[in-house]
Coordinates of N, CA and C and ligand atoms in Angstrom, one line a residue:
X167 N 96.0 76.8 90.3 CA 97.3 76.9 90.9 C 97.2 77.3 92.4
X168 N 97.9 76.7 93.2 CA 97.9 76.9 94.6 C 98.5 78.2 95.0
X169 N 97.8 78.9 95.9 CA 98.3 80.2 96.4 C 99.2 80.1 97.6
X170 N 99.1 78.9 98.3 CA 99.8 78.7 99.6 C 101.3 78.2 99.3
X171 N 102.1 78.6 100.2 CA 103.4 78.0 100.2 C 103.4 76.5 100.5
X172 N 104.1 75.6 99.9 CA 104.1 74.3 100.2 C 104.8 74.0 101.6
X173 N 105.9 74.8 101.8 CA 106.6 74.7 103.1 C 106.4 76.2 103.6
X174 N 106.6 76.3 104.9 CA 106.5 77.6 105.5 C 107.8 78.1 106.0
X175 N 108.5 79.0 105.3 CA 109.8 79.4 105.8 C 109.6 80.7 106.6
X176 N 108.3 81.2 106.7 CA 108.1 82.5 107.4 C 107.1 83.3 106.6
X177 N 106.7 84.5 107.3 CA 105.6 85.3 106.6 C 106.3 86.5 106.1
X178 N 105.9 87.0 105.0 CA 106.3 88.3 104.5 C 105.1 89.2 104.2
X179 N 105.1 90.4 104.8 CA 103.9 91.2 104.8 C 104.2 92.3 103.8
X180 N 103.3 92.3 102.8 CA 103.4 93.4 101.7 C 102.3 94.3 101.9
X181 N 102.6 95.6 101.9 CA 101.6 96.7 102.1 C 101.5 97.5 100.7
X182 N 100.3 97.6 100.2 CA 100.0 98.3 99.1 C 99.6 99.7 99.5
X183 N 100.2 100.7 99.1 CA 99.8 102.1 99.5 C 98.7 102.7 98.6
X184 N 97.7 103.1 99.1 CA 96.6 103.8 98.5 C 96.1 103.1 97.2
X185 N 95.8 101.8 97.2 CA 95.3 101.1 96.0 C 94.0 101.8 95.6
X186 N 93.2 102.4 96.4 CA 92.0 102.9 96.0 C 92.1 104.2 95.0
X187 N 93.1 104.9 95.3 CA 93.3 106.2 94.5 C 94.5 106.2 93.6
X188 N 95.4 105.3 93.9 CA 96.7 105.3 93.1 C 97.0 103.8 92.6
X189 N 96.4 103.5 91.4 CA 96.4 102.2 91.0 C 95.9 102.1 89.5
X190 N 96.7 102.5 88.6 CA 96.3 102.6 87.2 C 97.2 101.7 86.3
X191 N 96.6 101.5 85.1 CA 97.3 100.7 84.1 C 97.9 99.3 84.7
X192 N 97.0 98.7 85.4 CA 97.4 97.4 86.0 C 98.3 97.3 87.1
X193 N 98.6 98.4 87.8 CA 99.6 98.4 88.8 C 99.3 97.4 89.9
X194 N 98.0 97.1 90.2 CA 97.7 96.1 91.1 C 98.5 94.8 91.0
X195 N 98.7 94.5 89.6 CA 99.4 93.3 89.3 C 100.7 93.2 90.1
X196 N 101.4 94.3 90.3 CA 102.6 94.2 91.2 C 102.4 93.5 92.4
X197 N 101.4 93.8 93.2 CA 101.1 93.2 94.5 C 100.8 91.7 94.3
X198 N 100.0 91.4 93.2 CA 99.7 90.0 93.1 C 100.9 89.2 92.6
X199 N 101.8 89.7 91.9 CA 103.0 89.0 91.6 C 103.9 88.7 92.8
X200 N 104.0 89.8 93.7 CA 104.8 89.6 95.0 C 104.1 88.4 95.8
X201 N 102.8 88.5 95.8 CA 102.1 87.5 96.6 C 102.4 86.1 96.1
X202 N 102.2 85.9 94.8 CA 102.5 84.6 94.2 C 103.9 84.2 94.3
X203 N 104.8 85.1 94.1 CA 106.3 84.7 94.0 C 106.7 84.4 95.5
X204 N 106.2 85.2 96.5 CA 106.6 84.9 97.9 C 106.3 83.4 98.2
X205 N 105.1 83.0 97.8 CA 104.6 81.7 98.1 C 105.5 80.7 97.3
X206 N 105.8 81.0 96.0 CA 106.7 80.1 95.2 C 108.1 79.9 95.9
X207 N 108.5 80.9 96.6 CA 109.8 80.9 97.3 C 109.7 80.2 98.7
X208 N 108.5 79.7 99.0 CA 108.3 79.0 100.3 C 107.9 79.7 101.5
X209 N 107.6 81.0 101.3 CA 107.2 81.8 102.4 C 105.7 82.1 102.3
X210 N 105.1 82.6 103.4 CA 103.7 82.9 103.4 C 103.5 84.4 103.2
X211 N 102.8 84.7 102.0 CA 102.5 86.2 101.8 C 101.2 86.7 102.6
X212 N 101.4 87.9 103.1 CA 100.3 88.6 103.6 C 100.2 89.9 102.9
X213 N 99.0 90.1 102.2 CA 98.9 91.4 101.4 C 97.9 92.3 102.1
X214 N 98.4 93.5 102.4 CA 97.6 94.5 103.1 C 97.4 95.7 102.3
X215 N 96.3 96.4 102.5 CA 96.1 97.7 101.8 C 96.1 98.8 102.8
X216 N 96.7 99.8 102.5 CA 96.6 101.1 103.2 C 96.0 102.2 102.4
X217 N 94.9 102.7 102.8 CA 94.2 103.8 102.1 C 94.1 105.0 103.0
X218 N 93.7 106.1 102.4 CA 93.6 107.4 103.2 C 92.8 107.1 104.4
X219 N 93.3 107.6 105.7 CA 92.6 107.4 106.9 C 92.9 106.2 107.6
X220 N 93.4 105.2 107.0 CA 93.6 103.8 107.8 C 94.7 104.1 108.8
X221 N 94.7 103.0 109.8 CA 95.8 102.9 110.7 C 97.0 102.3 109.9
X222 N 98.2 102.8 110.1 CA 99.3 102.3 109.3 C 99.7 100.9 109.9
X223 N 99.9 99.9 109.0 CA 100.1 98.5 109.5 C 101.5 98.4 110.3
X224 N 101.6 97.5 111.1 CA 102.8 97.2 111.8 C 103.6 96.2 111.0
X225 N 104.9 96.1 111.3 CA 105.7 94.9 110.8 C 105.6 94.8 109.3
X226 N 106.0 96.0 108.6 CA 105.9 96.0 107.2 C 107.2 95.4 106.6
X227 N 107.1 94.5 105.7 CA 108.3 93.9 105.0 C 108.5 94.5 103.7
X228 N 107.5 94.8 102.8 CA 107.6 95.3 101.5 C 106.5 96.3 101.3
X229 N 106.9 97.5 100.7 CA 105.8 98.4 100.2 C 105.7 98.5 98.8
X230 N 104.5 98.6 98.2 CA 104.3 98.8 96.9 C 103.3 100.0 96.7
X231 N 103.6 100.9 95.7 CA 102.8 102.0 95.5 C 102.6 102.2 93.9
X232 N 101.4 102.5 93.5 CA 101.2 102.6 92.1 C 101.0 104.0 91.6
X233 N 100.6 104.0 90.3 CA 100.5 105.3 89.6 C 99.1 105.9 89.9
X234 N 98.8 107.2 89.5 CA 97.6 107.7 89.7 C 97.4 109.0 88.8
X235 N 96.2 109.4 88.5 CA 96.0 110.6 87.9 C 96.4 111.8 88.8
X236 N 96.6 112.9 88.2 CA 97.0 114.1 89.1 C 95.9 114.2 90.2
X237 N 94.6 114.1 89.8 CA 93.5 114.2 90.8 C 93.6 113.1 91.9
X238 N 94.1 111.9 91.6 CA 94.3 110.9 92.6 C 95.4 111.3 93.6
X239 N 96.4 111.9 93.0 CA 97.6 112.4 93.9 C 97.1 113.5 94.8
X240 N 96.2 114.4 94.3 CA 95.7 115.4 95.1 C 94.9 114.8 96.4
X241 N 94.2 113.7 96.0 CA 93.3 113.1 97.1 C 94.1 112.5 98.2
X242 N 95.4 112.0 97.9 CA 96.1 111.3 98.9 C 97.1 112.2 99.5
X243 N 97.4 113.4 99.0 CA 98.6 114.1 99.4 C 98.7 114.4 100.8
X244 N 97.5 114.8 101.5 CA 97.6 115.2 102.9 C 97.9 113.9 103.8
X245 N 97.3 112.9 103.4 CA 97.5 111.6 104.2 C 98.9 111.2 104.0
X246 N 99.4 111.2 102.8 CA 100.8 110.8 102.6 C 101.8 111.6 103.4
X247 N 101.5 112.9 103.4 CA 102.5 113.8 104.2 C 102.4 113.5 105.6
X248 N 101.2 113.1 106.1 CA 101.1 112.8 107.6 C 101.8 111.4 107.8
X249 N 102.1 110.6 106.9 CA 102.8 109.3 107.0 C 104.2 109.5 106.6
X250 N 104.6 110.7 106.2 CA 106.0 110.9 105.7 C 107.1 110.4 106.5
X251 N 107.0 110.8 107.9 CA 108.1 110.3 108.7 C 108.2 108.8 108.9
X252 N 107.0 108.1 109.0 CA 107.0 106.7 109.0 C 107.6 106.1 107.8
X253 N 107.3 106.5 106.7 CA 107.8 106.0 105.4 C 109.2 106.4 105.2
X254 N 109.6 107.5 105.6 CA 111.0 107.9 105.7 C 111.9 106.9 106.5
X255 N 111.4 106.7 107.7 CA 112.2 105.8 108.6 C 112.2 104.3 108.0
X256 N 111.2 103.8 107.4 CA 111.1 102.5 106.8 C 112.1 102.5 105.7
X257 N 112.1 103.6 104.8 CA 113.0 103.6 103.7 C 114.5 103.7 104.0
X258 N 114.8 104.5 105.0 CA 116.2 104.7 105.5 C 116.7 103.4 106.2
X259 N 115.8 102.6 106.8 CA 116.1 101.5 107.5 C 116.3 100.3 106.5
X260 N 116.0 100.5 105.2 CA 116.3 99.5 104.2 C 115.0 98.6 103.7
X261 N 113.8 99.0 104.1 CA 112.6 98.3 103.7 C 112.6 98.4 102.2
X262 N 112.4 97.2 101.6 CA 112.3 97.2 100.1 C 110.9 97.8 99.7
X263 N 111.0 98.7 98.7 CA 109.8 99.4 98.1 C 109.8 99.5 96.6
X264 N 108.7 99.3 96.1 CA 108.4 99.5 94.6 C 107.5 100.6 94.4
X265 N 108.0 101.8 93.8 CA 107.2 103.0 93.7 C 107.0 103.2 92.1
X266 N 105.7 103.2 91.8 CA 105.5 103.4 90.4 C 104.9 104.8 90.0
X267 N 105.4 105.5 89.1 CA 104.9 106.7 88.5 C 104.4 107.7 89.5
X268 N 103.1 107.8 89.7 CA 102.5 108.8 90.6 C 103.1 108.7 92.1
X269 N 103.3 107.5 92.6 CA 103.8 107.4 93.9 C 105.4 107.7 93.9
X270 N 106.0 107.3 92.8 CA 107.4 107.7 92.6 C 107.6 109.2 92.7
X271 N 106.6 109.9 92.0 CA 106.7 111.4 92.1 C 106.6 111.9 93.5
X272 N 105.6 111.3 94.2 CA 105.3 111.8 95.6 C 106.2 111.4 96.7
X273 N 107.0 110.4 96.3 CA 108.2 110.0 97.3 C 109.3 111.0 97.1
X274 N 109.3 111.8 95.9 CA 110.3 112.9 95.7 C 109.9 114.1 96.5
X275 N 110.5 115.2 96.1 CA 110.3 116.5 96.9 C 109.0 117.1 96.5
X276 N 108.6 117.2 95.2 CA 107.3 117.7 94.9 C 107.1 117.4 93.5
X277 N 105.8 117.5 93.2 CA 105.2 117.4 91.8 C 104.5 118.7 91.5
X278 N 105.0 119.5 90.6 CA 104.3 120.6 90.2 C 103.5 120.3 88.9
X279 N 102.2 120.3 89.0 CA 101.4 119.7 87.9 C 101.3 120.8 86.7
X280 N 100.9 120.3 85.7 CA 100.7 121.1 84.4 C 99.9 122.4 84.6
X281 N 98.9 122.3 85.6 CA 98.1 123.4 85.9 C 98.7 124.3 86.9
X282 N 99.9 123.9 87.4 CA 100.6 124.9 88.4 C 100.4 124.6 89.9
X283 N 99.5 123.6 90.1 CA 99.5 123.2 91.6 C 100.7 122.5 92.0
X284 N 101.2 122.7 93.2 CA 102.4 122.1 93.6 C 101.9 121.0 94.7
X285 N 102.2 119.8 94.4 CA 101.8 118.7 95.3 C 103.1 118.3 96.1
X286 N 103.2 118.7 97.3 CA 104.4 118.4 98.0 C 104.6 116.8 98.2
X287 N 105.9 116.4 98.1 CA 106.1 115.0 98.3 C 106.7 114.8 99.6
X288 N 107.0 113.6 100.0 CA 107.7 113.3 101.3 C 109.2 113.3 101.3
X289 N 109.8 113.6 100.1 CA 111.2 113.8 100.1 C 112.1 112.6 100.5
X290 N 111.5 111.4 100.4 CA 112.4 110.3 100.6 C 113.4 110.1 99.5
X291 N 113.0 110.5 98.3 CA 113.8 110.4 97.0 C 114.2 111.8 96.7
X292 N 115.6 112.0 96.4 CA 116.0 113.2 96.0 C 115.7 113.5 94.4
X293 N 114.3 113.7 94.2 CA 114.0 114.0 92.8 C 112.9 115.1 92.9
X294 N 112.7 115.7 91.8 CA 111.6 116.7 91.6 C 111.0 116.5 90.2
X295 N 109.6 116.8 90.2 CA 108.9 116.5 89.0 C 108.1 117.7 88.6
X296 N 108.2 118.1 87.3 CA 107.4 119.2 86.8 C 106.5 118.7 85.6
X297 N 105.1 119.0 85.8 CA 104.2 118.6 84.7 C 104.5 119.4 83.5
X298 N 104.3 118.9 82.3 CA 104.4 119.5 81.1 C 103.2 119.4 80.2
X299 N 103.2 120.0 79.0 CA 102.1 119.8 78.1 C 102.3 118.6 77.2
X300 N 103.5 118.0 77.3 CA 103.8 116.8 76.6 C 103.5 115.6 77.3
X301 N 102.7 114.7 76.7 CA 102.4 113.5 77.4 C 103.3 112.4 76.9
X302 N 104.0 111.7 77.8 CA 105.0 110.7 77.4 C 104.2 109.3 77.5
X303 N 103.9 108.7 76.3 CA 103.2 107.5 76.3 C 103.8 106.4 75.4
X304 N 103.8 105.3 75.9 CA 104.2 104.1 75.0 C 105.0 103.1 75.7
X305 N 105.5 102.2 74.9 CA 106.2 101.1 75.5 C 107.7 101.5 75.7
X306 N 108.3 100.9 76.7 CA 109.6 101.4 77.2 C 110.5 100.1 77.3
X307 N 111.7 100.2 76.9 CA 112.8 99.2 77.2 C 113.9 100.0 77.9
X308 N 114.3 99.5 79.1 CA 115.3 100.1 79.9 C 116.5 99.1 80.1
X309 N 117.7 99.6 80.0 CA 118.9 98.8 80.3 C 119.3 99.1 81.7
X310 N 119.4 98.1 82.6 CA 119.8 98.4 83.9 C 120.9 97.3 84.3
X311 N 122.0 97.8 84.9 CA 123.1 96.9 85.3 C 122.6 95.9 86.3
X312 N 121.7 96.3 87.1 CA 121.3 95.5 88.2 C 120.3 94.4 87.8
X313 N 119.4 94.8 87.0 CA 118.2 93.9 86.7 C 118.2 93.4 85.1
X314 N 119.2 93.8 84.4 CA 119.1 93.5 83.0 C 118.2 94.4 82.2
X315 N 117.5 93.8 81.2 CA 116.5 94.6 80.4 C 115.2 94.6 81.2
X316 N 114.7 96.0 81.3 CA 113.4 96.1 82.0 C 112.4 96.5 81.0
X317 N 111.2 95.9 81.0 CA 110.2 96.2 80.0 C 108.9 96.8 80.7
X318 N 108.2 97.8 80.1 CA 107.0 98.3 80.6 C 106.4 99.3 79.7
X319 N 105.5 100.0 80.3 CA 104.7 100.9 79.6 C 104.6 102.2 80.3
X320 N 104.8 103.4 79.7 CA 104.7 104.7 80.4 C 103.5 105.6 79.9
X321 N 103.0 106.4 80.8 CA 102.0 107.4 80.4 C 102.0 108.4 81.5
X322 N 102.6 109.5 81.3 CA 102.8 110.6 82.3 C 103.0 111.9 81.6
X323 N 102.7 113.0 82.3 CA 103.0 114.3 81.9 C 104.1 114.9 82.8
X324 N 104.3 114.3 83.9 CA 105.3 114.8 84.8 C 106.7 114.4 84.3
X325 N 107.6 115.3 84.4 CA 109.0 114.9 84.0 C 109.9 115.0 85.3
X326 N 110.7 114.0 85.5 CA 111.3 113.9 86.8 C 112.9 114.1 86.6
X327 N 113.5 114.9 87.5 CA 115.0 115.0 87.5 C 115.5 114.6 88.8
X328 N 116.6 113.8 88.6 CA 117.2 113.2 89.9 C 118.3 114.3 90.4
X329 N 118.2 114.4 91.7 CA 119.3 115.2 92.3 C 120.5 114.4 92.6
X330 N 121.6 115.0 93.2 CA 122.9 114.3 93.3 C 122.8 113.1 94.3
X331 N 121.8 113.0 95.2 CA 121.7 112.0 96.2 C 121.1 110.7 95.6
X332 N 120.9 110.5 94.4 CA 120.2 109.4 93.9 C 120.6 109.0 92.5
X333 N 120.6 107.7 92.2 CA 120.9 107.2 90.9 C 119.7 106.7 90.1
X334 N 119.8 106.6 88.8 CA 118.7 106.1 88.0 C 118.6 104.7 88.1
X335 N 117.5 104.1 87.8 CA 117.3 102.7 87.7 C 118.0 102.1 86.4
X336 N 118.0 102.9 85.4 CA 118.6 102.5 84.1 C 118.5 103.6 83.1
X337 N 118.9 103.2 81.8 CA 118.9 104.1 80.8 C 117.9 103.5 79.7
X338 N 117.2 104.5 79.1 CA 116.2 104.0 78.2 C 116.8 103.7 76.8
X339 N 116.4 102.4 76.3 CA 116.8 102.0 75.0 C 115.5 102.2 74.0
X340 N 114.4 102.3 74.6 CA 113.2 102.7 73.8 C 112.2 103.4 74.8
X341 N 111.6 104.5 74.3 CA 110.8 105.3 75.2 C 111.5 106.4 75.9
X342 N 110.8 107.1 76.9 CA 111.3 108.3 77.4 C 111.9 108.1 78.8
X343 N 111.0 107.6 79.7 CA 111.5 107.4 81.1 C 111.3 108.7 81.9
X344 N 112.3 109.0 82.7 CA 112.1 110.2 83.7 C 111.7 111.5 83.0
X345 N 112.3 111.7 81.9 CA 112.1 113.1 81.2 C 112.6 112.9 79.7
X346 N 112.2 114.0 79.0 CA 112.6 113.9 77.6 C 114.1 114.4 77.3
X347 N 114.8 114.6 78.3 CA 116.2 115.1 77.9 C 117.3 114.2 78.4
X348 N 117.3 113.5 79.5 CA 118.6 112.7 79.9 C 118.7 111.3 79.7
X349 N 117.6 110.7 79.0 CA 117.7 109.2 78.7 C 117.7 108.3 80.0
X350 N 117.3 108.8 81.1 CA 117.5 108.0 82.3 C 115.9 107.6 82.6
X351 N 115.8 106.4 83.4 CA 114.5 105.9 83.8 C 114.6 105.5 85.2
X352 N 113.6 105.9 85.9 CA 113.5 105.5 87.3 C 114.5 106.0 88.3
X353 N 114.5 105.4 89.4 CA 115.4 105.8 90.5 C 115.7 104.6 91.4
X354 N 117.0 104.6 92.0 CA 117.4 103.5 92.9 C 118.0 104.2 94.1
X355 N 117.4 103.9 95.3 CA 117.9 104.6 96.5 C 117.7 103.5 97.7
X356 N 118.7 103.2 98.5 CA 118.6 102.2 99.6 C 118.0 100.9 98.9
X357 N 116.9 100.4 99.4 CA 116.3 99.2 98.8 C 114.9 99.7 98.0
X358 N 114.9 100.8 97.6 CA 113.8 101.4 96.8 C 114.0 101.3 95.3
X359 N 113.1 100.7 94.6 CA 113.0 100.8 93.1 C 111.9 101.7 92.8
X360 N 112.2 102.8 92.1 CA 111.2 103.7 91.6 C 111.2 103.6 90.1
X361 N 110.1 103.8 89.4 CA 110.0 103.6 88.0 C 108.7 104.2 87.5
X362 N 108.8 104.7 86.2 CA 107.6 105.2 85.5 C 106.8 104.0 84.9
X363 N 107.3 102.8 85.0 CA 106.7 101.7 84.2 C 105.6 101.0 84.8
X364 N 104.5 101.1 84.0 CA 103.3 100.3 84.3 C 103.3 99.0 83.5
X365 N 102.2 98.4 83.5 CA 102.0 97.2 82.5 C 101.3 96.1 83.1
X366 N 101.4 95.6 84.3 CA 102.2 96.1 85.3 C 103.7 95.7 85.2
X367 N 104.5 96.3 86.0 CA 106.0 96.1 85.9 C 106.4 94.6 86.2
X368 N 106.0 94.1 87.4 CA 106.6 93.0 88.0 C 106.3 91.7 87.2
X369 N 105.1 91.4 86.6 CA 104.9 90.2 85.9 C 105.9 90.1 84.7
X370 N 106.4 91.1 84.2 CA 107.3 91.1 83.0 C 108.8 91.2 83.5
X371 N 108.9 91.5 84.8 CA 110.4 91.8 85.3 C 110.5 91.1 86.6
X372 N 110.5 89.7 86.6 CA 110.6 89.0 87.9 C 111.9 89.2 88.6
X373 N 113.0 89.7 87.9 CA 114.2 90.0 88.6 C 114.0 91.0 89.7
X374 N 113.1 92.0 89.3 CA 112.9 93.1 90.4 C 112.0 92.5 91.5
X375 N 111.0 91.7 91.2 CA 110.2 91.1 92.2 C 111.1 90.3 93.2
X376 N 112.0 89.5 92.6 CA 112.8 88.7 93.4 C 113.9 89.5 94.3
X377 N 114.2 90.6 93.7 CA 115.1 91.5 94.5 C 114.2 92.0 95.8
X378 N 113.0 92.4 95.6 CA 112.2 92.9 96.7 C 112.0 91.9 97.7
X379 N 111.7 90.7 97.2 CA 111.4 89.5 98.1 C 112.6 89.1 98.9
X380 N 113.7 88.9 98.1 CA 114.9 88.4 98.8 C 115.5 89.4 99.9
X381 N 115.3 90.6 99.5 CA 115.8 91.7 100.4 C 115.0 91.7 101.7
X382 N 113.7 91.5 101.5 CA 112.7 91.5 102.7 C 113.0 90.3 103.6
X383 N 113.2 89.2 102.9 CA 113.5 87.9 103.7 C 114.8 88.0 104.4
X384 N 115.9 88.6 103.7 CA 117.1 88.7 104.4 C 117.1 89.6 105.6
X385 N 116.3 90.7 105.5 CA 116.2 91.6 106.6 C 115.5 91.0 107.7
X386 N 114.5 90.1 107.4 CA 113.7 89.5 108.4 C 114.2 88.3 109.1
X387 N 114.8 87.4 108.2 CA 115.1 86.1 108.7 C 116.7 85.8 108.5
X388 N 117.4 86.8 108.1 CA 118.9 86.6 108.0 C 119.4 86.1 106.7
X389 N 118.6 85.2 106.1 CA 119.1 84.6 104.8 C 117.9 84.2 104.0
X390 N 118.2 84.2 102.6 CA 117.1 83.9 101.7 C 117.5 82.7 100.9
X391 N 116.6 81.7 100.9 CA 116.8 80.5 100.0 C 115.7 80.6 99.0
X392 N 116.0 80.6 97.7 CA 115.0 80.7 96.6 C 114.2 79.4 96.5
X393 N 113.0 79.5 96.1 CA 112.1 78.3 95.8 C 112.3 78.1 94.3
X394 N 111.3 77.6 93.6 CA 111.3 77.3 92.2 C 110.2 78.0 91.5
X395 N 110.3 79.3 91.3 CA 109.2 80.0 90.7 C 108.9 79.5 89.3
X396 N 107.6 79.6 88.9 CA 107.3 79.2 87.5 C 107.3 80.4 86.6
X397 N 108.4 80.5 85.8 CA 108.6 81.7 85.0 C 108.0 81.6 83.6
X398 N 107.3 80.6 83.3 CA 106.9 80.4 81.9 C 106.1 81.7 81.4
X399 N 105.2 82.2 82.2 CA 104.3 83.4 81.7 C 105.2 84.6 81.7
X400 N 106.1 84.7 82.7 CA 107.0 85.9 82.6 C 107.9 86.0 81.4
X401 N 108.3 84.8 80.9 CA 109.1 84.7 79.8 C 108.4 85.1 78.6
X402 N 107.1 84.6 78.4 CA 106.3 84.8 77.3 C 105.9 86.4 77.3
X403 N 105.7 87.0 78.5 CA 105.3 88.3 78.6 C 106.4 89.2 78.1
X404 N 107.7 88.8 78.5 CA 108.9 89.6 78.1 C 109.0 89.5 76.6
X405 N 108.8 88.3 76.0 CA 109.1 88.2 74.6 C 108.1 89.1 73.9
X406 N 106.8 89.1 74.3 CA 105.7 89.9 73.7 C 106.1 91.4 73.9
X407 N 106.3 91.8 75.1 CA 106.5 93.2 75.3 C 107.8 93.7 74.6
X408 N 108.8 92.9 74.5 CA 110.0 93.3 73.8 C 109.8 93.6 72.3
X409 N 108.8 92.9 71.7 CA 108.5 93.0 70.3 C 107.7 94.2 70.0
X410 N 107.0 94.7 71.1 CA 106.0 95.8 70.8 C 106.8 97.1 70.3
X411 N 106.1 97.8 69.3 CA 106.7 99.1 68.8 C 106.6 100.1 70.1
X412 N 107.2 101.2 69.8 CA 107.1 102.3 70.9 C 105.6 102.6 71.0
Ligands
LIG222 N1 99.6 112.1 87.2 C1 101.0 111.9 87.0 C2 101.6 112.3 85.6 O1 100.8 112.4 84.7 C3 101.3 110.4 87.2 C4 100.7 109.6 86.1 C5 100.9 108.2 86.4 O2 101.0 107.7 87.5 N2 100.8 107.3 85.3 O3 102.8 112.6 85.5

């Protein structure tokens, strides 16, 4: 399959945050899906990595961040805090972002781990997370008004509660999501989609990928015209994931 766009309607630059330390349960797949679908829509993808100590890239169109062990979150915390105001400005300005699990937690106010250490977040999202002794593991199905049925896999001990300044991504029809009490999954704020779901998320949920891409294109070029993505594998993956037991 060709990686390149057959026509070039412009470049879309995707930055992956901390792929070295925050990238578990296939989360890298989210960046690969964006790269492929950007090309399918006729634009040229540029995929960049940002790791601890790097210079922060210019002209960022989309940001993706994956999950991580508590230890990985401790490794990146100081660097992330040092980039807090840049990421805050990008978020408030409407940059589309996909934040999974560990990065979702750290874009919130704080993550207090099971062992009691408090990892401060950058406070872009009005959420807080408390580690518990209960591990929430398994397949998840979420109902979202915006994206329809969202399918994925969760594995976390942190439980997240949303503050008044933010809404959930959806409600769980299978699995746990944000916490074991309110039936909500993920968060939506500005053009940020935050979620506990790995798997990775975007191969099975192209509606979310296209939201991120079309938003990025509209912000940069004024309007978005869709190409003709090949959704055969996404359809199969959704059928398969939908049949899995919890
Ligand atoms: N370490 C965090 C937790 O267990 C995040 C895990 C993850 O990213 N899957 O809650």
